[in-house]
CSV table of C-alpha atoms in Angstrom, one decimal:
chain,number,residue,atom,x,y,z
A,1,MET,CA,162.6,88.2,58.1
A,2,LYS,CA,162.4,91.6,59.7
A,3,PRO,CA,158.9,92.8,60.2
A,4,ALA,CA,157.9,95.6,57.8
A,5,ARG,CA,156.8,98.9,59.4
A,6,THR,CA,153.1,98.9,59.2
A,7,LYS,CA,150.3,100.2,61.3
A,8,CYS,CA,148.5,96.9,61.4
A,9,PRO,CA,149.6,94.6,64.3
A,10,ALA,CA,148.2,91.6,62.5
A,11,GLU,CA,150.5,92.2,59.5
A,12,THR,CA,153.5,92.6,61.8
A,13,ALA,CA,152.7,89.4,63.6
A,14,LEU,CA,152.3,87.5,60.4
A,15,ALA,CA,155.6,88.9,59.1
A,16,VAL,CA,157.4,87.6,62.2
A,17,ILE,CA,155.7,84.2,62.7
A,18,GLY,CA,155.1,83.5,59.0
A,19,GLY,CA,156.6,80.2,58.1
A,20,ARG,CA,155.5,76.6,58.2
A,21,TRP,CA,157.3,75.7,61.5
A,22,LYS,CA,157.3,78.8,63.6
A,23,VAL,CA,153.8,78.4,65.1
A,24,PRO,CA,154.5,74.7,66.1
A,25,ILE,CA,157.9,75.8,67.6
A,26,LEU,CA,156.3,78.6,69.6
A,27,PHE,CA,153.6,76.2,70.8
A,28,GLN,CA,156.3,73.8,72.1
A,29,LEU,CA,158.1,76.7,73.8
A,30,PHE,CA,155.0,78.0,75.5
A,31,GLN,CA,155.1,74.7,77.5
A,32,GLY,CA,158.5,75.6,78.9
A,33,VAL,CA,162.3,75.9,78.2
A,34,GLN,CA,163.3,73.4,75.5
A,35,ARG,CA,166.7,72.2,74.3
A,36,PHE,CA,167.2,71.8,70.5
A,37,SER,CA,167.0,68.0,70.8
A,38,ALA,CA,163.7,68.2,72.6
A,39,LEU,CA,162.3,70.4,69.9
A,40,GLN,CA,163.5,67.9,67.3
A,41,ARG,CA,161.7,65.1,69.1
A,42,ALA,CA,158.5,67.1,69.5
A,43,LEU,CA,158.5,68.1,65.8
A,44,PRO,CA,159.8,65.0,64.0
A,45,ALA,CA,158.6,66.2,60.5
A,46,VAL,CA,160.9,69.2,60.5
A,47,SER,CA,164.5,68.8,59.3
A,48,GLN,CA,167.4,69.8,61.5
A,49,LYS,CA,168.4,72.5,59.0
A,50,MET,CA,164.8,74.0,58.9
A,51,LEU,CA,164.5,73.9,62.7
A,52,THR,CA,167.8,75.7,63.1
A,53,GLN,CA,166.8,78.3,60.5
A,54,GLN,CA,163.4,79.0,62.0
A,55,LEU,CA,164.9,79.2,65.5
A,56,ARG,CA,167.5,81.7,64.3
A,57,GLU,CA,164.9,83.9,62.7
A,58,LEU,CA,162.7,83.9,65.8
A,59,GLU,CA,165.8,84.8,67.9
A,60,ARG,CA,166.7,87.6,65.5
A,61,ASP,CA,163.2,89.0,65.6
A,62,GLY,CA,163.3,89.1,69.4
A,63,ILE,CA,160.7,86.3,70.0
A,64,LEU,CA,163.2,83.8,71.5
A,65,HIS,CA,166.2,84.0,73.7
A,66,ARG,CA,168.9,81.4,73.4
A,67,GLU,CA,170.8,80.5,76.5
A,68,VAL,CA,174.2,78.9,76.2
A,69,TYR,CA,175.4,77.0,79.2
A,70,ALA,CA,179.2,76.6,79.9
A,71,HIS,CA,179.5,72.9,80.7
A,72,ALA,CA,182.0,70.3,79.7
A,73,SER,CA,179.6,69.6,76.8
A,74,PRO,CA,178.0,72.9,75.5
A,75,ALA,CA,174.3,73.0,76.1
A,76,GLN,CA,171.8,75.5,74.8
A,77,SER,CA,168.1,76.0,75.4
A,78,ARG,CA,165.5,78.3,73.9
A,79,ILE,CA,163.1,80.3,76.0
A,80,LEU,CA,160.5,82.8,74.9
A,81,ALA,CA,161.5,86.4,75.2
A,82,HIS,CA,160.2,88.2,78.3
A,83,ALA,CA,157.2,89.8,76.6
A,84,ALA,CA,155.9,86.5,75.2
A,85,ARG,CA,156.4,84.8,78.6
A,86,ARG,CA,154.6,87.6,80.4
A,87,ASN,CA,151.6,87.4,78.1
A,88,PRO,CA,150.9,83.7,77.2
A,89,PRO,CA,148.0,83.1,75.0
A,90,PRO,CA,144.7,81.9,76.5
A,91,ARG,CA,144.1,78.2,76.1
A,92,HIS,CA,141.1,78.7,73.9
A,93,ARG,CA,142.9,81.0,71.4
A,94,ARG,CA,146.1,80.3,69.5
A,95,HIS,CA,147.9,83.6,69.2
A,96,VAL,CA,151.2,85.0,70.3
A,97,ARG,CA,151.7,88.4,71.8
A,98,LEU,CA,154.7,90.1,70.2
A,99,GLY,CA,157.0,92.6,71.9
A,100,PRO,CA,160.5,93.8,72.2
A,101,SER,CA,163.0,91.4,73.6
A,102,PRO,CA,164.5,92.2,77.0
A,103,ALA,CA,167.6,94.5,76.9
């Protein structure tokens, strides 16, 4: 879902991270780089299809960056985009700073 052009940052944030599994996914990724299988283990209630869909949407919106490694067996990991890594949320609050992905 592409965020709608609004003047309210809260509306933009909700448009990007709206979805049942996006906040738990982001919470896991704030703890470090994660492979798909690690995210599946951390979030056992989410189906593989839904996890894939939510990760693709977060990547499309510039929140995540997917790194594909060229090994004998292909490996991928997800990391937060530069802006989200640079401004992690304080421990006492649960919010995500949104920003453009690195070029």
